[in-house]
CSV table of C-alpha atoms in Angstrom, one decimal:
chain,number,residue,atom,x,y,z
A,1,UNK,CA,243.3,-68.5,125.5
A,2,UNK,CA,245.6,-65.5,124.7
A,3,UNK,CA,249.1,-66.3,126.0
A,4,UNK,CA,250.7,-63.0,125.0
A,5,UNK,CA,251.3,-60.1,127.2
A,6,UNK,CA,249.8,-56.6,126.9
A,7,UNK,CA,251.6,-53.4,127.7
A,8,UNK,CA,249.2,-51.0,129.3
A,9,UNK,CA,249.4,-47.7,131.1
A,10,UNK,CA,248.0,-47.8,134.6
A,11,UNK,CA,247.2,-45.4,137.4
A,12,UNK,CA,247.4,-42.2,135.2
A,13,UNK,CA,247.6,-38.9,137.0
A,14,UNK,CA,244.4,-36.9,136.1
A,15,UNK,CA,246.5,-33.9,134.8
A,16,UNK,CA,249.9,-34.5,133.4
A,17,UNK,CA,253.1,-33.0,134.9
A,18,UNK,CA,256.6,-33.0,133.5
A,19,UNK,CA,257.5,-36.3,131.9
A,20,UNK,CA,261.1,-36.3,133.3
A,21,UNK,CA,259.6,-36.7,136.8
A,22,UNK,CA,258.3,-40.2,135.7
A,23,UNK,CA,255.3,-39.8,137.9
A,24,UNK,CA,252.5,-39.4,135.3
A,25,UNK,CA,251.6,-43.1,135.2
A,26,UNK,CA,252.8,-46.6,135.7
A,27,UNK,CA,253.0,-49.2,133.0
A,28,UNK,CA,252.6,-53.0,133.3
A,29,UNK,CA,253.3,-55.8,130.9
A,30,UNK,CA,250.9,-58.6,131.9
A,31,UNK,CA,249.0,-61.5,130.4
A,32,UNK,CA,245.4,-60.3,130.9
A,33,UNK,CA,243.9,-63.8,130.3
A,34,UNK,CA,242.6,-64.1,133.8
A,35,UNK,CA,240.2,-66.5,135.6
A,36,UNK,CA,237.3,-65.1,137.5
A,37,UNK,CA,237.8,-65.3,141.2
A,38,UNK,CA,235.5,-63.1,143.3
A,39,UNK,CA,236.5,-64.8,146.6
A,40,UNK,CA,234.3,-66.3,149.4
A,41,UNK,CA,232.1,-64.6,151.9
A,42,UNK,CA,233.1,-65.7,155.4
A,43,UNK,CA,230.5,-63.6,157.2
A,44,UNK,CA,227.3,-62.0,155.8
A,45,UNK,CA,225.3,-59.6,157.9
A,46,UNK,CA,221.5,-59.9,157.9
A,47,UNK,CA,221.0,-56.6,155.9
A,48,UNK,CA,223.3,-57.7,153.0
A,49,UNK,CA,222.1,-59.7,150.0
A,50,UNK,CA,224.6,-61.4,147.7
A,51,UNK,CA,223.7,-61.9,144.0
A,52,UNK,CA,225.5,-62.2,140.6
A,53,UNK,CA,225.8,-59.4,138.1
A,54,UNK,CA,227.9,-56.8,136.5
A,55,UNK,CA,225.7,-53.7,136.9
A,56,UNK,CA,222.9,-52.3,139.0
A,57,UNK,CA,220.0,-49.8,138.5
A,58,UNK,CA,220.6,-46.5,140.3
A,59,UNK,CA,220.2,-42.8,139.8
A,60,UNK,CA,223.8,-42.3,140.7
A,61,UNK,CA,226.5,-41.7,138.1
A,62,UNK,CA,228.8,-44.5,137.0
A,63,UNK,CA,232.0,-44.3,139.2
A,64,UNK,CA,235.2,-43.6,137.3
A,65,UNK,CA,238.4,-45.7,137.2
A,66,UNK,CA,241.6,-45.0,139.1
A,67,UNK,CA,243.5,-47.7,137.2
A,68,UNK,CA,242.6,-46.1,133.9
A,69,UNK,CA,239.8,-47.2,131.6
A,70,UNK,CA,241.9,-49.4,129.4
A,71,UNK,CA,243.4,-51.3,132.4
A,72,UNK,CA,240.0,-51.7,134.0
A,73,UNK,CA,238.5,-53.0,130.7
A,74,UNK,CA,241.3,-55.6,130.4
A,75,UNK,CA,240.3,-56.9,133.9
A,76,UNK,CA,236.6,-56.8,133.4
A,77,UNK,CA,236.8,-58.7,130.0
A,78,UNK,CA,237.5,-61.8,132.1
A,79,UNK,CA,234.3,-61.3,134.3
A,80,UNK,CA,231.2,-63.3,133.4
A,81,UNK,CA,229.1,-62.8,136.5
A,82,UNK,CA,230.7,-60.7,139.2
A,83,UNK,CA,229.2,-60.3,142.6
A,84,UNK,CA,226.7,-57.6,143.8
A,85,UNK,CA,226.3,-56.9,147.5
A,86,UNK,CA,223.0,-55.0,148.2
A,87,UNK,CA,222.8,-53.3,151.6
A,88,UNK,CA,219.4,-52.5,153.0
A,89,UNK,CA,218.6,-50.3,155.9
A,90,UNK,CA,218.8,-52.4,159.0
A,91,UNK,CA,215.5,-53.1,160.8
A,92,UNK,CA,217.3,-53.3,164.2
A,93,UNK,CA,219.2,-50.6,166.0
A,94,UNK,CA,222.2,-52.8,167.0
A,95,UNK,CA,225.6,-52.8,165.3
A,96,UNK,CA,225.7,-55.0,162.2
A,97,UNK,CA,228.6,-57.5,161.9
A,98,UNK,CA,231.0,-56.8,159.1
A,99,UNK,CA,230.7,-58.5,155.7
A,100,UNK,CA,234.0,-60.4,155.3
A,101,UNK,CA,235.3,-61.4,151.9
A,102,UNK,CA,238.5,-63.4,151.4
A,103,UNK,CA,240.3,-63.7,148.0
A,104,UNK,CA,243.1,-66.2,147.5
A,105,UNK,CA,245.3,-65.0,144.7
A,106,UNK,CA,246.9,-68.4,144.0
A,107,UNK,CA,246.4,-68.1,140.2
A,108,UNK,CA,245.9,-65.4,137.5
A,109,UNK,CA,242.5,-64.0,138.4
A,110,UNK,CA,240.1,-61.2,138.0
A,111,UNK,CA,237.3,-60.0,140.4
A,112,UNK,CA,234.4,-57.6,140.2
A,113,UNK,CA,232.5,-56.6,143.4
A,114,UNK,CA,229.6,-54.1,143.3
A,115,UNK,CA,228.5,-52.6,146.6
A,116,UNK,CA,225.1,-51.0,146.5
A,117,UNK,CA,224.3,-49.2,149.7
A,118,UNK,CA,220.6,-48.3,149.7
A,119,UNK,CA,219.2,-45.1,151.2
A,120,UNK,CA,219.8,-44.9,154.9
A,121,UNK,CA,221.8,-48.1,155.1
A,122,UNK,CA,225.0,-48.8,157.1
A,123,UNK,CA,227.6,-51.5,156.5
A,124,UNK,CA,231.2,-52.5,157.2
A,125,UNK,CA,232.9,-54.5,154.6
A,126,UNK,CA,236.3,-56.2,154.9
A,127,UNK,CA,238.3,-57.6,151.9
A,128,UNK,CA,241.3,-59.8,152.8
A,129,UNK,CA,243.7,-60.6,149.9
A,130,UNK,CA,246.0,-63.6,150.3
A,131,UNK,CA,248.4,-65.2,147.8
A,132,UNK,CA,249.5,-68.7,148.7
A,133,UNK,CA,251.2,-69.8,145.5
A,134,UNK,CA,254.5,-70.3,147.2
A,135,UNK,CA,255.6,-73.0,144.8
A,136,UNK,CA,255.9,-70.5,142.0
A,137,UNK,CA,259.1,-68.7,141.2
A,138,UNK,CA,259.5,-65.0,140.7
A,139,UNK,CA,259.4,-65.4,136.9
A,140,UNK,CA,256.0,-67.1,137.2
A,141,UNK,CA,254.3,-64.3,139.1
A,142,UNK,CA,250.6,-64.5,139.7
A,143,UNK,CA,248.4,-61.6,138.3
A,144,UNK,CA,245.5,-60.4,140.3
A,145,UNK,CA,243.1,-57.7,139.0
A,146,UNK,CA,240.3,-56.5,141.4
A,147,UNK,CA,237.7,-53.9,140.6
A,148,UNK,CA,235.3,-52.7,143.4
A,149,UNK,CA,232.5,-50.4,142.6
A,150,UNK,CA,230.6,-48.6,145.4
A,151,UNK,CA,227.3,-46.9,144.9
A,152,UNK,CA,226.4,-45.0,148.1
A,153,UNK,CA,222.8,-43.8,148.0
A,154,UNK,CA,221.6,-40.8,150.1
A,155,UNK,CA,222.2,-40.9,153.9
A,156,UNK,CA,224.1,-44.2,153.6
A,157,UNK,CA,227.3,-44.9,155.6
A,158,UNK,CA,229.8,-47.5,154.3
A,159,UNK,CA,233.2,-48.4,155.7
A,160,UNK,CA,235.4,-50.6,153.5
A,161,UNK,CA,238.6,-52.2,154.6
A,162,UNK,CA,241.1,-53.7,152.2
A,163,UNK,CA,243.9,-55.8,153.7
A,164,UNK,CA,246.6,-57.1,151.3
A,165,UNK,CA,248.7,-60.0,152.7
A,166,UNK,CA,249.9,-61.6,149.4
A,167,UNK,CA,253.1,-63.5,148.9
A,168,UNK,CA,255.9,-61.7,147.0
A,169,UNK,CA,255.2,-63.5,143.7
A,170,UNK,CA,251.8,-61.7,143.3
A,171,UNK,CA,251.3,-58.7,141.1
A,172,UNK,CA,248.1,-57.0,142.1
A,173,UNK,CA,245.9,-54.3,140.6
A,174,UNK,CA,243.2,-53.2,143.0
A,175,UNK,CA,240.9,-50.2,142.5
A,176,UNK,CA,238.0,-48.9,144.5
A,177,UNK,CA,235.6,-46.8,142.4
A,178,UNK,CA,233.0,-44.8,144.5
A,179,UNK,CA,230.1,-42.4,143.9
A,180,UNK,CA,228.2,-40.8,146.8
A,181,UNK,CA,224.7,-39.4,146.9
A,182,UNK,CA,223.4,-36.7,149.2
A,183,UNK,CA,224.8,-36.9,152.7
A,184,UNK,CA,226.3,-40.3,152.0
A,185,UNK,CA,229.6,-41.2,153.7
A,186,UNK,CA,232.2,-43.7,152.5
A,187,UNK,CA,235.3,-44.6,154.5
A,188,UNK,CA,238.2,-46.6,153.1
A,189,UNK,CA,241.0,-48.3,155.0
A,190,UNK,CA,243.8,-49.8,153.0
A,191,UNK,CA,246.7,-51.9,154.4
A,192,UNK,CA,249.4,-52.8,151.8
A,193,UNK,CA,252.0,-55.2,153.1
A,194,UNK,CA,252.7,-58.0,150.7
A,195,UNK,CA,252.9,-58.8,146.9
A,196,UNK,CA,255.6,-57.7,144.4
A,197,UNK,CA,254.2,-55.0,142.0
A,198,UNK,CA,251.2,-53.4,143.6
A,199,UNK,CA,248.8,-50.9,142.0
A,200,UNK,CA,246.2,-49.9,144.7
A,201,UNK,CA,244.1,-46.8,144.2
A,202,UNK,CA,240.7,-45.3,144.4
A,203,UNK,CA,238.5,-42.8,142.4
A,204,UNK,CA,235.7,-41.1,144.4
A,205,UNK,CA,233.0,-38.8,143.0
A,206,UNK,CA,231.3,-36.8,145.7
A,207,UNK,CA,228.1,-36.2,143.7
A,208,UNK,CA,225.5,-35.4,146.3
A,209,UNK,CA,225.1,-32.5,148.7
A,210,UNK,CA,227.2,-32.9,151.9
A,211,UNK,CA,228.6,-36.2,150.8
A,212,UNK,CA,231.8,-37.3,152.5
A,213,UNK,CA,234.8,-39.5,151.9
A,214,UNK,CA,237.6,-40.5,154.4
A,215,UNK,CA,240.6,-42.7,153.6
A,216,UNK,CA,243.4,-44.1,155.7
A,217,UNK,CA,246.2,-45.9,153.8
A,218,UNK,CA,249.1,-47.6,155.5
A,219,UNK,CA,251.9,-49.6,153.8
A,220,UNK,CA,255.3,-51.2,154.2
A,221,UNK,CA,257.4,-51.2,151.0
A,222,UNK,CA,260.5,-53.3,151.3
A,223,UNK,CA,263.1,-55.3,149.4
A,224,UNK,CA,262.4,-55.0,145.7
A,225,UNK,CA,258.7,-54.2,146.0
A,226,UNK,CA,257.1,-51.7,143.7
A,227,UNK,CA,254.0,-49.8,145.0
A,228,UNK,CA,252.3,-47.4,142.7
A,229,UNK,CA,249.2,-45.6,144.3
A,230,UNK,CA,246.7,-43.4,142.5
A,231,UNK,CA,244.1,-41.6,144.7
A,232,UNK,CA,241.5,-39.2,143.2
A,233,UNK,CA,238.6,-37.5,144.8
A,234,UNK,CA,236.3,-35.3,142.7
A,235,UNK,CA,234.0,-32.8,144.4
A,236,UNK,CA,230.9,-32.1,142.5
A,237,UNK,CA,228.2,-31.5,145.1
A,238,UNK,CA,227.9,-28.5,147.4
A,239,UNK,CA,229.5,-28.7,150.9
A,240,UNK,CA,231.2,-32.0,150.2
A,241,UNK,CA,234.3,-33.0,152.1
A,242,UNK,CA,237.2,-35.4,151.9
A,243,UNK,CA,240.1,-36.4,154.1
A,244,UNK,CA,242.9,-38.6,152.7
A,245,UNK,CA,245.8,-39.9,154.8
A,246,UNK,CA,248.6,-42.1,153.6
A,247,UNK,CA,251.4,-43.3,155.9
A,248,UNK,CA,254.1,-45.8,155.3
A,249,UNK,CA,257.7,-46.9,155.3
A,250,UNK,CA,260.1,-47.4,152.4
A,251,UNK,CA,263.3,-49.5,152.9
A,252,UNK,CA,265.8,-51.7,151.1
A,253,UNK,CA,265.7,-51.2,147.3
A,254,UNK,CA,262.0,-50.7,146.9
A,255,UNK,CA,260.1,-48.1,144.8
A,256,UNK,CA,257.0,-46.2,146.0
A,257,UNK,CA,255.0,-43.7,144.0
A,258,UNK,CA,252.1,-41.7,145.4
A,259,UNK,CA,249.6,-39.7,143.4
A,260,UNK,CA,246.9,-37.9,145.4
A,261,UNK,CA,244.5,-35.6,143.6
A,262,UNK,CA,241.6,-33.5,145.0
A,263,UNK,CA,239.6,-32.0,142.2
A,264,UNK,CA,237.2,-29.2,143.3
A,265,UNK,CA,235.2,-28.5,140.2
A,266,UNK,CA,233.0,-25.5,139.5
A,267,UNK,CA,229.7,-25.7,141.5
A,268,UNK,CA,231.1,-27.5,144.6
A,269,UNK,CA,230.5,-24.4,146.7
A,270,UNK,CA,231.5,-24.7,150.4
A,271,UNK,CA,233.5,-28.0,149.9
A,272,UNK,CA,236.5,-29.0,151.9
A,273,UNK,CA,239.4,-31.2,150.9
A,274,UNK,CA,242.5,-32.4,152.8
A,275,UNK,CA,245.3,-34.8,151.9
A,276,UNK,CA,248.5,-35.7,153.7
A,277,UNK,CA,251.1,-38.3,152.8
A,278,UNK,CA,254.1,-39.2,154.9
A,279,UNK,CA,256.9,-41.7,154.2
A,280,UNK,CA,259.6,-42.9,156.6
A,281,UNK,CA,262.6,-43.5,154.4
A,282,UNK,CA,265.0,-46.1,155.8
A,283,UNK,CA,267.4,-46.7,152.9
A,284,UNK,CA,269.3,-44.5,150.5
A,285,UNK,CA,268.6,-47.1,147.7
A,286,UNK,CA,264.8,-46.8,148.1
A,287,UNK,CA,263.1,-44.6,145.4
A,288,UNK,CA,260.2,-42.5,146.7
A,289,UNK,CA,258.1,-40.2,144.6
A,290,UNK,CA,255.0,-38.2,145.5
A,291,UNK,CA,252.6,-35.8,143.7
A,292,UNK,CA,249.9,-34.3,146.0
A,293,UNK,CA,247.7,-32.2,143.8
A,294,UNK,CA,244.8,-29.8,144.4
A,295,UNK,CA,242.8,-28.6,141.4
A,296,UNK,CA,240.5,-25.6,142.1
A,297,UNK,CA,237.7,-24.7,139.7
A,298,UNK,CA,235.5,-23.1,142.4
A,299,UNK,CA,236.4,-20.1,144.6
A,300,UNK,CA,234.3,-20.8,147.7
A,301,UNK,CA,236.2,-23.8,148.9
A,302,UNK,CA,238.9,-24.8,151.4
A,303,UNK,CA,241.7,-27.3,150.6
A,304,UNK,CA,245.1,-28.3,152.0
A,305,UNK,CA,247.7,-30.9,151.0
A,306,UNK,CA,251.1,-32.0,151.9
A,307,UNK,CA,253.8,-34.7,151.5
A,308,UNK,CA,256.7,-35.5,153.8
A,309,UNK,CA,259.6,-37.8,153.1
A,310,UNK,CA,262.3,-38.2,155.7
A,311,UNK,CA,264.4,-40.6,157.8
A,312,UNK,CA,264.3,-41.1,161.6
A,313,UNK,CA,265.2,-37.8,163.1
A,314,UNK,CA,268.3,-37.5,165.3
A,315,UNK,CA,266.1,-36.2,168.2
A,316,UNK,CA,263.8,-39.3,168.0
A,317,UNK,CA,266.8,-41.6,167.7
A,318,UNK,CA,268.5,-40.0,170.7
A,319,UNK,CA,265.3,-40.4,172.7
A,320,UNK,CA,265.0,-44.1,171.7
A,321,UNK,CA,268.7,-44.7,172.4
A,322,UNK,CA,268.4,-43.1,175.9
A,323,UNK,CA,265.8,-45.8,176.7
A,324,UNK,CA,267.9,-48.7,175.5
A,325,UNK,CA,266.3,-49.0,172.0
A,326,UNK,CA,268.7,-49.3,169.1
A,327,UNK,CA,268.2,-47.8,165.7
A,328,UNK,CA,266.9,-50.9,164.0
A,329,UNK,CA,264.4,-51.6,166.8
A,330,UNK,CA,263.3,-47.9,166.7
A,331,UNK,CA,262.7,-48.1,163.0
A,332,UNK,CA,260.7,-51.3,163.3
A,333,UNK,CA,258.6,-49.8,166.1
A,334,UNK,CA,257.7,-46.7,164.0
A,335,UNK,CA,257.0,-48.8,160.9
A,336,UNK,CA,254.7,-51.0,162.8
A,337,UNK,CA,253.0,-48.1,164.6
A,338,UNK,CA,251.9,-46.6,161.2
A,339,UNK,CA,250.3,-49.8,160.2
A,340,UNK,CA,248.8,-50.6,163.6
A,341,UNK,CA,247.1,-47.1,163.8
A,342,UNK,CA,245.2,-47.7,160.5
A,343,UNK,CA,244.5,-51.3,161.3
A,344,UNK,CA,242.9,-50.4,164.6
A,345,UNK,CA,239.8,-49.2,162.8
A,346,UNK,CA,239.2,-52.5,161.0
A,347,UNK,CA,236.1,-53.9,162.8
A,348,UNK,CA,237.5,-57.5,163.3
A,349,UNK,CA,240.1,-58.4,165.9
A,350,UNK,CA,241.0,-61.6,164.2
A,351,UNK,CA,242.0,-59.7,161.0
A,352,UNK,CA,243.9,-57.2,163.1
A,353,UNK,CA,245.8,-60.1,164.5
A,354,UNK,CA,246.5,-61.5,161.0
A,355,UNK,CA,248.1,-58.1,160.1
A,356,UNK,CA,250.3,-58.3,163.2
A,357,UNK,CA,251.3,-61.9,162.4
A,358,UNK,CA,252.2,-61.0,158.9
A,359,UNK,CA,254.4,-58.1,160.1
A,360,UNK,CA,256.1,-60.5,162.5
A,361,UNK,CA,257.1,-62.6,159.5
A,362,UNK,CA,258.5,-59.8,157.3
A,363,UNK,CA,260.1,-57.4,159.8
């Protein structure tokens, strides 16, 4: 086993900006000798088949990496089997139960999940990440690398929820790579609450006509946490659409970086893109950076983006104070509200309760 660390660039921005901004990429220095750990399925719907493998046969293109090809390869070199979740079109008209996958990051580990949504299929999938290696110290951090590839065939509808509730000695790299066929829709909910150094991100290719992607990301960045996000959506097909929302709170001495790119390439006539990122800043010592980007290679498109970083306004604070709510309580209420709003769309009440219980322990 290789016991040496590897320095690798991670979460590269698709098109470079000024180096002095220090936002083009993140870099990690990890030991990438990882043990395969693809987690356990707690609940499997009738229309989902689980098998082993590292690839599937499909007419769709291979999804691209948000972590960067080098970082992804370092994770995948530790994968011998991986897991494939094949989603068939349901034979019944009722609502399918969600597929629930839990991963305990209690040791250095790597995971590969492939989600293959067949034509006309529908599914809801929930990943819950936990890290319970509480006996380890900060200088013995656990490394977790997770790659999720999603192939959404024509007319499929897939909702993916990722809930990260790891202990603060976990360093996690988690990417979701998506490619959508004609009229396919993929929704992604991300809740980032725990861990130490976190690199969550997604890369989505809207390949088919009228394909659609929607994301809702909520986070709490506190103490000395480091969150580095890279979100990329590439519009290739005609009349494709994406909507990306990221909301969270930065406090204490944390560092948070957001990269959000909508790339409308030539040929994606009639496509629509929208991204918004907002950060509630609760400490002068917190470092917050954001780079919302729209790239236009086609004329007949519509796109909007924005990023807002700010503290609790005097008007809002006055309103809260007039109702007997002090500043700290007001800040906690708004912080929790951002996370609760995103978590409300996760299709499992028990997992929603886990999120609230985790917040109770860290706020």
